Amino acid sequence: MIERPLIKFCKNCGTAVAYRVPDDGDTRQRAVCPACDTIHYENPLNVVGTIPVLGDRVLLCKRNIEPRWGKWTLPAGFMELEETVAEGAARETTEESGANFRMGELFAVMSVTRVGQVHLFYRAELLDDRFDPGHETIEARLFEEAEIPWDEIAFRTVREALRLYFEDRRTGVFGRIHTVDIR
Amino acid sequence: MIERPLIKFCKNCGTAVAYRVPDDGDTRQRAVCPACDTIHYENPLNVVGTIPVLGDRVLLCKRNIEPRWGKWTLPAGFMELEETVAEGAARETTEESGANFRMGELFAVMSVTRVGQVHLFYRAELLDDRFDPGHETIEARLFEEAEIPWDEIAFRTVREALRLYFEDRRTGVFGRIHTVDIR
Ligand SMILES: [Zn+2]
Ligand SMILES: [Zn+2]
């Protein structure tokens, strides 16, 4: 789901689409159906996750899926319909780590224009150090700041979220949202 | 684009799709192509906008488009690919009001589960009171708090954003992000 497959056929009637600017005042090229006039919009997707913390340690998950198999990440994944941002972030944390935790505040909103995504991270407080990761995770474990495998982090947004988290912890100031643009 | 048309045909090969849970460990029903195995994901969309302010007045736009034709809204619309949240919010503000403004901080992140949307509002500072609304807006004008047409506001998220804005202004505390769930 990282690469978006090109829209070649109309989702409503199966006719081959044409790429053009619709006649409704739009300014962007869309996949438009010449048979039934359906316009196929493509918009950014939200990736929602948490920064789960126990004392001075942060939980990272070693990815058992592509992309970035074997690299470390914060628990996060695509937001689904019928859930809030916080519910999605909590669901992903449960799926990828099996941790017991309490959700905290929204911490960062990161626009990743190159892949058409917005990454939203909540803080989360771990209730213990027992994990039960699902099939997407090889291993879930806690890291002190000095132990973070910076060169083995799966995504730039995760690296940036961790960097900002440790920075806030040093200054003792939490509560301000971080809005970050990653090109 | 408010109602999502049902996916009936594969966007990759035009074959009629079947709704089922994919075999890759997924837990949700998706539109899956029986011919080429393309899985069609549907995820929440971001609506991005601003709360444009000049002194103690807020800019609202009277909608010239459906849904909610003739109702008042904050400038906002669907986030597009290749832009950040802030760039999208600024673009919508320009398109719908033609205002001169400076972008401020992220103010609210609202999950609207019923329609599968996340609404993100930035604060914005108007530089003057001259507007030049585009085709989506009948009229753009400034309202003091006491003048806000609360019963003629187009969307619940806009009403809530305005309510939170005036509340923050009374307490004088800005800077905390508002995370709101609207069912
Ligand atoms: Zn069609
Ligand atoms: Zn297909």
mmCIF file of C-alpha atoms and ligand atoms in Angstrom:
data_model
loop_
_atom_site.group_PDB
_atom_site.id
_atom_site.type_symbol
_atom_site.label_atom_id
_atom_site.label_comp_id
_atom_site.label_asym_id
_atom_site.label_seq_id
_atom_site.Cartn_x
_atom_site.Cartn_y
_atom_site.Cartn_z
ATOM 1 C CA MET A 1 0.000 0.000 0.000
ATOM 2 C CA ILE A 2 3.060 2.264 -0.013
ATOM 3 C CA GLU A 3 3.120 2.581 -3.776
ATOM 4 C CA ARG A 4 -0.257 3.560 -5.167
ATOM 5 C CA PRO A 5 -1.198 1.414 -8.136
ATOM 6 C CA LEU A 6 -2.241 3.587 -11.073
ATOM 7 C CA ILE A 7 -5.999 3.836 -11.638
ATOM 8 C CA LYS A 8 -6.573 2.373 -15.113
ATOM 9 C CA PHE A 9 -10.254 1.361 -14.971
ATOM 10 C CA CYS A 10 -13.422 2.943 -13.534
ATOM 11 C CA LYS A 11 -14.358 1.540 -10.120
ATOM 12 C CA ASN A 12 -18.048 2.093 -10.898
ATOM 13 C CA CYS A 13 -18.415 0.554 -14.378
ATOM 14 C CA GLY A 14 -15.062 -1.009 -15.366
ATOM 15 C CA THR A 15 -14.450 1.255 -18.401
ATOM 16 C CA ALA A 16 -10.870 2.423 -19.080
ATOM 17 C CA VAL A 17 -10.419 5.897 -17.528
ATOM 18 C CA ALA A 18 -8.863 9.006 -19.094
ATOM 19 C CA TYR A 19 -6.611 11.395 -17.157
ATOM 20 C CA ARG A 20 -7.865 14.976 -17.450
ATOM 21 C CA VAL A 21 -8.946 18.004 -15.455
ATOM 22 C CA PRO A 22 -12.660 17.587 -14.636
ATOM 23 C CA ASP A 23 -15.106 20.262 -15.873
ATOM 24 C CA ASP A 24 -16.390 21.168 -12.386
ATOM 25 C CA GLY A 25 -13.865 23.922 -11.608
ATOM 26 C CA ASP A 26 -11.181 21.475 -10.490
ATOM 27 C CA THR A 27 -7.566 22.360 -11.308
ATOM 28 C CA ARG A 28 -5.957 18.920 -11.076
ATOM 29 C CA GLN A 29 -5.777 15.955 -13.394
ATOM 30 C CA ARG A 30 -7.957 13.070 -12.204
ATOM 31 C CA ALA A 31 -8.837 9.662 -13.575
ATOM 32 C CA VAL A 32 -12.234 10.381 -15.159
ATOM 33 C CA CYS A 33 -14.545 7.711 -16.602
ATOM 34 C CA PRO A 34 -15.670 8.541 -20.170
ATOM 35 C CA ALA A 35 -18.703 6.234 -19.776
ATOM 36 C CA CYS A 36 -20.257 7.123 -16.385
ATOM 37 C CA ASP A 37 -18.341 10.364 -15.514
ATOM 38 C CA THR A 38 -17.063 9.022 -12.180
ATOM 39 C CA ILE A 39 -14.098 11.100 -10.984
ATOM 40 C CA HIS A 40 -11.478 9.084 -9.080
ATOM 41 C CA TYR A 41 -9.814 11.233 -6.433
ATOM 42 C CA GLU A 42 -6.520 10.271 -4.821
ATOM 43 C CA ASN A 43 -5.658 11.959 -1.560
ATOM 44 C CA PRO A 44 -3.063 11.635 1.192
ATOM 45 C CA LEU A 45 -3.379 8.743 3.637
ATOM 46 C CA ASN A 46 -2.939 8.915 7.385
ATOM 47 C CA VAL A 47 -0.462 6.707 9.206
ATOM 48 C CA VAL A 48 -1.271 6.642 12.936
ATOM 49 C CA GLY A 49 0.872 5.357 15.768
ATOM 50 C CA THR A 50 2.276 5.873 19.237
ATOM 51 C CA ILE A 51 5.462 6.577 21.147
ATOM 52 C CA PRO A 52 5.034 4.009 23.956
ATOM 53 C CA VAL A 53 7.159 4.810 26.995
ATOM 54 C CA LEU A 54 8.007 2.975 30.227
ATOM 55 C CA GLY A 55 10.065 5.149 32.543
ATOM 56 C CA ASP A 56 12.976 6.373 30.440
ATOM 57 C CA ARG A 57 12.661 3.645 27.811
ATOM 58 C CA VAL A 58 10.782 3.683 24.504
ATOM 59 C CA LEU A 59 9.194 0.655 22.828
ATOM 60 C CA LEU A 60 10.315 -0.163 19.301
ATOM 61 C CA CYS A 61 9.151 -3.006 17.055
ATOM 62 C CA LYS A 62 11.351 -4.884 14.589
ATOM 63 C CA ARG A 63 9.416 -5.146 11.340
ATOM 64 C CA ASN A 64 8.483 -8.594 10.021
ATOM 65 C CA ILE A 65 6.944 -7.081 6.857
ATOM 66 C CA GLU A 66 8.059 -5.104 3.848
ATOM 67 C CA PRO A 67 8.978 -2.367 3.315
ATOM 68 C CA ARG A 68 11.974 -2.139 5.649
ATOM 69 C CA TRP A 69 11.845 -5.741 6.862
ATOM 70 C CA GLY A 70 14.107 -6.159 9.911
ATOM 71 C CA LYS A 71 14.278 -2.420 10.685
ATOM 72 C CA TRP A 72 12.968 -0.875 13.905
ATOM 73 C CA THR A 73 9.842 1.274 14.061
ATOM 74 C CA LEU A 74 7.358 2.818 16.428
ATOM 75 C CA PRO A 75 4.045 0.937 16.255
ATOM 76 C CA ALA A 76 2.076 2.646 13.453
ATOM 77 C CA GLY A 77 0.000 1.844 10.399
ATOM 78 C CA PHE A 78 -2.698 3.088 8.072
ATOM 79 C CA MET A 79 -5.750 4.631 9.712
ATOM 80 C CA GLU A 80 -8.956 2.742 8.868
ATOM 81 C CA LEU A 81 -12.515 3.892 8.274
ATOM 82 C CA GLU A 82 -14.810 4.007 11.329
ATOM 83 C CA GLU A 83 -12.048 4.822 13.789
ATOM 84 C CA THR A 84 -10.661 8.049 15.252
ATOM 85 C CA VAL A 85 -6.987 8.979 14.971
ATOM 86 C CA ALA A 86 -6.435 7.897 18.586
ATOM 87 C CA GLU A 87 -8.337 4.624 18.115
ATOM 88 C CA GLY A 88 -6.269 3.814 15.045
ATOM 89 C CA ALA A 89 -3.017 4.600 16.860
ATOM 90 C CA ALA A 90 -4.092 2.386 19.785
ATOM 91 C CA ARG A 91 -5.142 -0.454 17.446
ATOM 92 C CA GLU A 92 -1.789 -0.413 15.651
ATOM 93 C CA THR A 93 0.059 -0.405 18.973
ATOM 94 C CA THR A 94 -1.879 -3.453 20.136
ATOM 95 C CA GLU A 95 -1.455 -5.286 16.817
ATOM 96 C CA GLU A 96 2.271 -4.674 16.503
ATOM 97 C CA SER A 97 3.392 -4.984 20.126
ATOM 98 C CA GLY A 98 0.629 -6.570 22.230
ATOM 99 C CA ALA A 99 1.591 -4.050 24.914
ATOM 100 C CA ASN A 100 -0.564 -2.905 27.832
ATOM 101 C CA PHE A 101 -0.706 0.871 27.665
ATOM 102 C CA ARG A 102 -2.660 4.022 28.315
ATOM 103 C CA MET A 103 -3.021 6.540 25.473
ATOM 104 C CA GLY A 104 -1.566 10.015 26.042
ATOM 105 C CA GLU A 105 -1.746 13.237 24.053
ATOM 106 C CA LEU A 106 -1.228 13.845 20.350
ATOM 107 C CA PHE A 107 2.485 14.505 19.919
ATOM 108 C CA ALA A 108 3.275 15.119 16.243
ATOM 109 C CA VAL A 109 1.613 15.675 12.865
ATOM 110 C CA MET A 110 4.048 15.051 10.024
ATOM 111 C CA SER A 111 3.354 15.688 6.348
ATOM 112 C CA VAL A 112 5.324 13.373 4.079
ATOM 113 C CA THR A 113 4.624 14.844 0.654
ATOM 114 C CA ARG A 114 6.824 12.457 -1.340
ATOM 115 C CA VAL A 115 4.561 9.506 -0.516
ATOM 116 C CA GLY A 116 1.289 11.417 0.016
ATOM 117 C CA GLN A 117 0.987 10.608 3.722
ATOM 118 C CA VAL A 118 0.370 12.341 7.031
ATOM 119 C CA HIS A 119 1.867 10.591 10.074
ATOM 120 C CA LEU A 120 0.198 11.290 13.425
ATOM 121 C CA PHE A 121 1.865 10.059 16.632
ATOM 122 C CA TYR A 122 0.333 9.953 20.107
ATOM 123 C CA ARG A 123 2.282 9.507 23.283
ATOM 124 C CA ALA A 124 1.420 6.326 25.208
ATOM 125 C CA GLU A 125 2.305 5.153 28.699
ATOM 126 C CA LEU A 126 3.232 1.473 29.015
ATOM 127 C CA LEU A 127 1.758 -0.259 32.061
ATOM 128 C CA ASP A 128 4.360 -3.051 32.170
ATOM 129 C CA ASP A 129 7.186 -4.537 30.083
ATOM 130 C CA ARG A 130 5.359 -7.594 28.762
ATOM 131 C CA PHE A 131 4.762 -7.627 25.014
ATOM 132 C CA ASP A 132 3.021 -10.025 22.678
ATOM 133 C CA PRO A 133 3.717 -8.852 19.131
ATOM 134 C CA GLY A 134 1.582 -9.977 16.194
ATOM 135 C CA HIS A 135 2.708 -11.399 12.873
ATOM 136 C CA GLU A 136 3.962 -7.990 11.625
ATOM 137 C CA THR A 137 6.660 -7.806 14.302
ATOM 138 C CA ILE A 138 9.761 -9.964 14.818
ATOM 139 C CA GLU A 139 10.553 -8.539 18.227
ATOM 140 C CA ALA A 140 9.262 -5.764 20.508
ATOM 141 C CA ARG A 141 11.637 -4.319 23.080
ATOM 142 C CA LEU A 142 12.416 -1.263 25.172
ATOM 143 C CA PHE A 143 15.313 1.067 24.394
ATOM 144 C CA GLU A 144 16.952 3.757 26.467
ATOM 145 C CA GLU A 145 17.897 6.825 24.461
ATOM 146 C CA ALA A 146 21.559 5.775 24.281
ATOM 147 C CA GLU A 147 20.557 2.341 22.930
ATOM 148 C CA ILE A 148 18.330 3.539 20.061
ATOM 149 C CA PRO A 149 19.589 1.935 16.814
ATOM 150 C CA TRP A 150 19.436 5.224 14.869
ATOM 151 C CA ASP A 151 20.857 3.687 11.701
ATOM 152 C CA GLU A 152 18.371 0.828 11.813
ATOM 153 C CA ILE A 153 15.165 2.912 12.096
ATOM 154 C CA ALA A 154 12.648 2.047 9.384
ATOM 155 C CA PHE A 155 11.230 5.483 8.526
ATOM 156 C CA ARG A 156 12.293 9.133 8.678
ATOM 157 C CA THR A 157 9.098 10.083 10.519
ATOM 158 C CA VAL A 158 9.889 7.542 13.244
ATOM 159 C CA ARG A 159 13.443 8.862 13.585
ATOM 160 C CA GLU A 160 12.094 12.421 13.763
ATOM 161 C CA ALA A 161 9.382 11.499 16.305
ATOM 162 C CA LEU A 162 11.986 9.833 18.536
ATOM 163 C CA ARG A 163 14.362 12.779 18.209
ATOM 164 C CA LEU A 164 11.608 15.248 19.155
ATOM 165 C CA TYR A 165 10.438 13.051 22.021
ATOM 166 C CA PHE A 166 13.905 12.870 23.634
ATOM 167 C CA GLU A 167 14.375 16.603 23.031
ATOM 168 C CA ASP A 168 11.084 17.404 24.801
ATOM 169 C CA ARG A 169 12.023 15.092 27.631
ATOM 170 C CA ARG A 170 15.309 16.884 28.120
ATOM 171 C CA THR A 171 13.594 20.294 28.279
ATOM 172 C CA GLY A 172 10.717 18.822 30.303
ATOM 173 C CA VAL A 173 8.217 20.600 28.061
ATOM 174 C CA PHE A 174 5.462 18.422 26.645
ATOM 175 C CA GLY A 175 2.092 19.514 25.338
ATOM 176 C CA ARG A 176 3.078 21.572 22.306
ATOM 177 C CA ILE A 177 2.233 19.750 19.135
ATOM 178 C CA HIS A 178 5.040 19.174 16.662
ATOM 179 C CA THR A 179 4.133 19.880 13.057
ATOM 180 C CA VAL A 180 6.835 18.607 10.752
ATOM 181 C CA ASP A 181 7.183 18.628 6.968
ATOM 182 C CA ILE A 182 9.276 15.880 5.400
ATOM 183 C CA ARG A 183 9.902 16.295 1.662
ATOM 184 C CA MET B 1 -16.693 13.347 -2.871
ATOM 185 C CA ILE B 2 -18.590 13.294 0.433
ATOM 186 C CA GLU B 3 -20.281 9.990 -0.281
ATOM 187 C CA ARG B 4 -17.810 7.367 -1.406
ATOM 188 C CA PRO B 5 -19.027 5.522 -4.469
ATOM 189 C CA LEU B 6 -18.846 1.750 -3.938
ATOM 190 C CA ILE B 7 -15.887 0.041 -5.603
ATOM 191 C CA LYS B 8 -17.425 -2.417 -8.066
ATOM 192 C CA PHE B 9 -14.598 -2.950 -10.577
ATOM 193 C CA CYS B 10 -10.831 -3.402 -10.290
ATOM 194 C CA LYS B 11 -8.883 -0.194 -10.956
ATOM 195 C CA ASN B 12 -6.000 -2.198 -12.380
ATOM 196 C CA CYS B 13 -7.760 -4.570 -14.826
ATOM 197 C CA GLY B 14 -11.487 -3.701 -14.884
ATOM 198 C CA THR B 15 -12.712 -7.081 -13.550
ATOM 199 C CA ALA B 16 -15.668 -7.085 -11.106
ATOM 200 C CA VAL B 17 -14.281 -7.183 -7.533
ATOM 201 C CA ALA B 18 -15.371 -9.415 -4.649
ATOM 202 C CA TYR B 19 -15.630 -8.178 -1.058
ATOM 203 C CA ARG B 20 -13.663 -10.409 1.296
ATOM 204 C CA VAL B 21 -10.916 -10.403 3.918
ATOM 205 C CA PRO B 22 -7.555 -10.650 2.085
ATOM 206 C CA ASP B 23 -5.292 -13.634 2.876
ATOM 207 C CA ASP B 24 -2.332 -11.499 4.026
ATOM 208 C CA GLY B 25 -3.264 -11.323 7.712
ATOM 209 C CA ASP B 26 -5.716 -8.444 7.206
ATOM 210 C CA THR B 27 -8.837 -8.430 9.387
ATOM 211 C CA ARG B 28 -11.112 -6.211 7.286
ATOM 212 C CA GLN B 29 -13.228 -6.793 4.217
ATOM 213 C CA ARG B 30 -11.727 -5.156 1.127
ATOM 214 C CA ALA B 31 -12.657 -5.053 -2.530
ATOM 215 C CA VAL B 32 -10.329 -7.738 -3.940
ATOM 216 C CA CYS B 33 -9.857 -8.464 -7.647
ATOM 217 C CA PRO B 34 -10.299 -12.182 -8.471
ATOM 218 C CA ALA B 35 -8.297 -11.732 -11.697
ATOM 219 C CA CYS B 36 -5.172 -9.742 -10.693
ATOM 220 C CA ASP B 37 -5.394 -9.882 -6.840
ATOM 221 C CA THR B 38 -5.332 -6.079 -6.452
ATOM 222 C CA ILE B 39 -6.636 -5.110 -3.014
ATOM 223 C CA HIS B 40 -8.560 -1.815 -2.982
ATOM 224 C CA TYR B 41 -8.083 -0.038 0.340
ATOM 225 C CA GLU B 42 -10.375 2.747 1.503
ATOM 226 C CA ASN B 43 -9.092 5.027 4.239
ATOM 227 C CA PRO B 44 -10.078 8.271 5.931
ATOM 228 C CA LEU B 45 -9.574 11.527 4.029
ATOM 229 C CA ASN B 46 -8.154 14.744 5.435
ATOM 230 C CA VAL B 47 -10.064 18.015 5.231
ATOM 231 C CA VAL B 48 -7.698 20.930 5.848
ATOM 232 C CA GLY B 49 -8.564 24.548 6.559
ATOM 233 C CA THR B 50 -7.980 27.658 8.615
ATOM 234 C CA ILE B 51 -9.556 29.922 11.207
ATOM 235 C CA PRO B 52 -8.671 33.297 9.632
ATOM 236 C CA VAL B 53 -8.819 36.144 12.148
ATOM 237 C CA LEU B 54 -8.589 39.937 11.892
ATOM 238 C CA GLY B 55 -8.585 41.551 15.331
ATOM 239 C CA ASP B 56 -11.618 40.114 17.106
ATOM 240 C CA ARG B 57 -13.385 39.015 13.919
ATOM 241 C CA VAL B 58 -13.332 35.642 12.145
ATOM 242 C CA LEU B 59 -13.681 35.101 8.411
ATOM 243 C CA LEU B 60 -16.496 32.833 7.232
ATOM 244 C CA CYS B 61 -17.405 31.866 3.668
ATOM 245 C CA LYS B 62 -20.962 31.312 2.407
ATOM 246 C CA ARG B 63 -20.902 28.120 0.367
ATOM 247 C CA ASN B 64 -21.766 28.242 -3.318
ATOM 248 C CA ILE B 65 -21.470 24.446 -3.651
ATOM 249 C CA GLU B 66 -23.224 21.370 -2.343
ATOM 250 C CA PRO B 67 -23.412 19.969 0.234
ATOM 251 C CA ARG B 68 -24.786 22.738 2.480
ATOM 252 C CA TRP B 69 -25.182 25.346 -0.265
ATOM 253 C CA GLY B 70 -25.798 28.783 1.285
ATOM 254 C CA LYS B 71 -24.459 27.804 4.722
ATOM 255 C CA TRP B 72 -21.403 29.430 6.324
ATOM 256 C CA THR B 73 -18.089 27.651 6.735
ATOM 257 C CA LEU B 74 -14.449 28.200 7.572
ATOM 258 C CA PRO B 75 -12.321 27.877 4.429
ATOM 259 C CA ALA B 76 -11.460 24.165 4.173
ATOM 260 C CA GLY B 77 -11.387 21.310 1.701
ATOM 261 C CA PHE B 78 -9.824 17.982 0.836
ATOM 262 C CA MET B 79 -6.062 17.751 1.190
ATOM 263 C CA GLU B 80 -4.335 16.906 -2.094
ATOM 264 C CA LEU B 81 -1.289 14.832 -2.938
ATOM 265 C CA GLU B 82 2.077 16.656 -3.035
ATOM 266 C CA GLU B 83 1.144 19.212 -0.390
ATOM 267 C CA THR B 84 1.640 19.432 3.368
ATOM 268 C CA VAL B 85 -1.286 19.876 5.767
ATOM 269 C CA ALA B 86 -0.398 23.580 6.124
ATOM 270 C CA GLU B 87 -0.016 24.067 2.365
ATOM 271 C CA GLY B 88 -3.414 22.470 1.775
ATOM 272 C CA ALA B 89 -5.047 24.627 4.440
ATOM 273 C CA ALA B 90 -3.477 27.757 2.905
ATOM 274 C CA ARG B 91 -4.530 26.727 -0.611
ATOM 275 C CA GLU B 92 -8.145 26.223 0.445
ATOM 276 C CA THR B 93 -8.143 29.572 2.240
ATOM 277 C CA THR B 94 -6.917 31.327 -0.892
ATOM 278 C CA GLU B 95 -9.350 29.480 -3.177
ATOM 279 C CA GLU B 96 -12.423 30.072 -1.044
ATOM 280 C CA SER B 97 -11.772 33.593 0.231
ATOM 281 C CA GLY B 98 -8.982 35.241 -1.768
ATOM 282 C CA ALA B 99 -7.796 36.667 1.552
ATOM 283 C CA ASN B 100 -4.304 37.947 2.343
ATOM 284 C CA PHE B 101 -3.123 36.077 5.407
ATOM 285 C CA ARG B 102 -0.229 34.626 7.357
ATOM 286 C CA MET B 103 -0.487 30.999 8.505
ATOM 287 C CA GLY B 104 -0.420 30.368 12.266
ATOM 288 C CA GLU B 105 -0.191 27.198 14.355
ATOM 289 C CA LEU B 106 -2.140 23.956 14.032
ATOM 290 C CA PHE B 107 -5.246 24.430 16.175
ATOM 291 C CA ALA B 108 -7.420 21.298 16.021
ATOM 292 C CA VAL B 109 -7.414 17.706 14.770
ATOM 293 C CA MET B 110 -10.946 16.329 14.557
ATOM 294 C CA SER B 111 -11.864 12.725 13.737
ATOM 295 C CA VAL B 112 -15.258 12.450 12.048
ATOM 296 C CA THR B 113 -15.801 8.699 12.004
ATOM 297 C CA ARG B 114 -19.280 8.744 10.435
ATOM 298 C CA VAL B 115 -17.889 10.083 7.147
ATOM 299 C CA GLY B 116 -14.343 8.702 7.414
ATOM 300 C CA GLN B 117 -12.629 12.085 7.632
ATOM 301 C CA VAL B 118 -10.067 13.912 9.744
ATOM 302 C CA HIS B 119 -10.447 17.706 9.817
ATOM 303 C CA LEU B 120 -7.294 19.715 10.584
ATOM 304 C CA PHE B 121 -7.582 23.461 11.209
ATOM 305 C CA TYR B 122 -4.734 25.962 11.412
ATOM 306 C CA ARG B 123 -5.043 29.442 12.819
ATOM 307 C CA ALA B 124 -4.383 32.227 10.296
ATOM 308 C CA GLU B 125 -3.879 35.960 10.698
ATOM 309 C CA LEU B 126 -5.594 38.152 8.098
ATOM 310 C CA LEU B 127 -3.494 41.048 6.836
ATOM 311 C CA ASP B 128 -6.463 43.166 5.702
ATOM 312 C CA ASP B 129 -10.221 42.930 5.165
ATOM 313 C CA ARG B 130 -10.236 42.638 1.368
ATOM 314 C CA PHE B 131 -11.468 39.303 0.015
ATOM 315 C CA ASP B 132 -11.818 37.885 -3.453
ATOM 316 C CA PRO B 133 -13.681 34.586 -3.144
ATOM 317 C CA GLY B 134 -13.587 31.986 -5.907
ATOM 318 C CA HIS B 135 -16.484 30.141 -7.524
ATOM 319 C CA GLU B 136 -17.082 27.954 -4.442
ATOM 320 C CA THR B 137 -18.032 30.943 -2.283
ATOM 321 C CA ILE B 138 -21.046 33.294 -2.531
ATOM 322 C CA GLU B 139 -19.686 35.768 -0.006
ATOM 323 C CA ALA B 140 -16.735 36.043 2.390
ATOM 324 C CA ARG B 141 -17.097 38.281 5.419
ATOM 325 C CA LEU B 142 -15.873 38.916 8.933
ATOM 326 C CA PHE B 143 -17.958 38.101 12.010
ATOM 327 C CA GLU B 144 -17.564 39.154 15.611
ATOM 328 C CA GLU B 145 -18.345 36.367 18.063
ATOM 329 C CA ALA B 146 -21.805 37.785 18.805
ATOM 330 C CA GLU B 147 -22.632 37.875 15.081
ATOM 331 C CA ILE B 148 -21.735 34.262 14.248
ATOM 332 C CA PRO B 149 -24.753 32.617 12.547
ATOM 333 C CA TRP B 150 -24.533 29.464 14.701
ATOM 334 C CA ASP B 151 -27.657 27.899 13.164
ATOM 335 C CA GLU B 152 -26.378 28.508 9.644
ATOM 336 C CA ILE B 153 -22.947 26.875 10.014
ATOM 337 C CA ALA B 154 -22.354 24.206 7.361
ATOM 338 C CA PHE B 155 -20.523 21.527 9.375
ATOM 339 C CA ARG B 156 -20.240 20.344 12.957
ATOM 340 C CA THR B 157 -16.443 20.492 12.817
ATOM 341 C CA VAL B 158 -16.608 24.174 11.815
ATOM 342 C CA ARG B 159 -19.021 24.945 14.658
ATOM 343 C CA GLU B 160 -16.745 23.109 17.090
ATOM 344 C CA ALA B 161 -13.593 24.823 15.790
ATOM 345 C CA LEU B 162 -15.246 28.238 16.204
ATOM 346 C CA ARG B 163 -16.490 27.370 19.688
ATOM 347 C CA LEU B 164 -13.012 26.213 20.773
ATOM 348 C CA TYR B 165 -11.384 29.271 19.200
ATOM 349 C CA PHE B 166 -13.586 31.744 21.087
ATOM 350 C CA GLU B 167 -13.131 29.717 24.279
ATOM 351 C CA ASP B 168 -9.323 29.846 23.947
ATOM 352 C CA ARG B 169 -9.494 33.546 23.223
ATOM 353 C CA ARG B 170 -11.482 34.166 26.393
ATOM 354 C CA THR B 171 -8.974 32.234 28.507
ATOM 355 C CA GLY B 172 -6.071 33.726 26.546
ATOM 356 C CA VAL B 173 -4.470 30.284 26.239
ATOM 357 C CA PHE B 174 -3.472 29.231 22.751
ATOM 358 C CA GLY B 175 -0.920 26.643 21.768
ATOM 359 C CA ARG B 176 -2.503 23.451 23.083
ATOM 360 C CA ILE B 177 -3.801 21.336 20.251
ATOM 361 C CA HIS B 178 -7.479 20.375 20.357
ATOM 362 C CA THR B 179 -8.149 16.744 19.520
ATOM 363 C CA VAL B 180 -11.860 16.198 19.033
ATOM 364 C CA ASP B 181 -13.896 13.103 18.143
ATOM 365 C CA ILE B 182 -17.188 13.631 16.346
ATOM 366 C CA ARG B 183 -19.299 10.478 15.921
HETATM 367 ZN ZN ZN C 1 -17.411 4.447 -15.221
HETATM 368 ZN ZN ZN C 2 -7.803 -6.699 -11.325
#
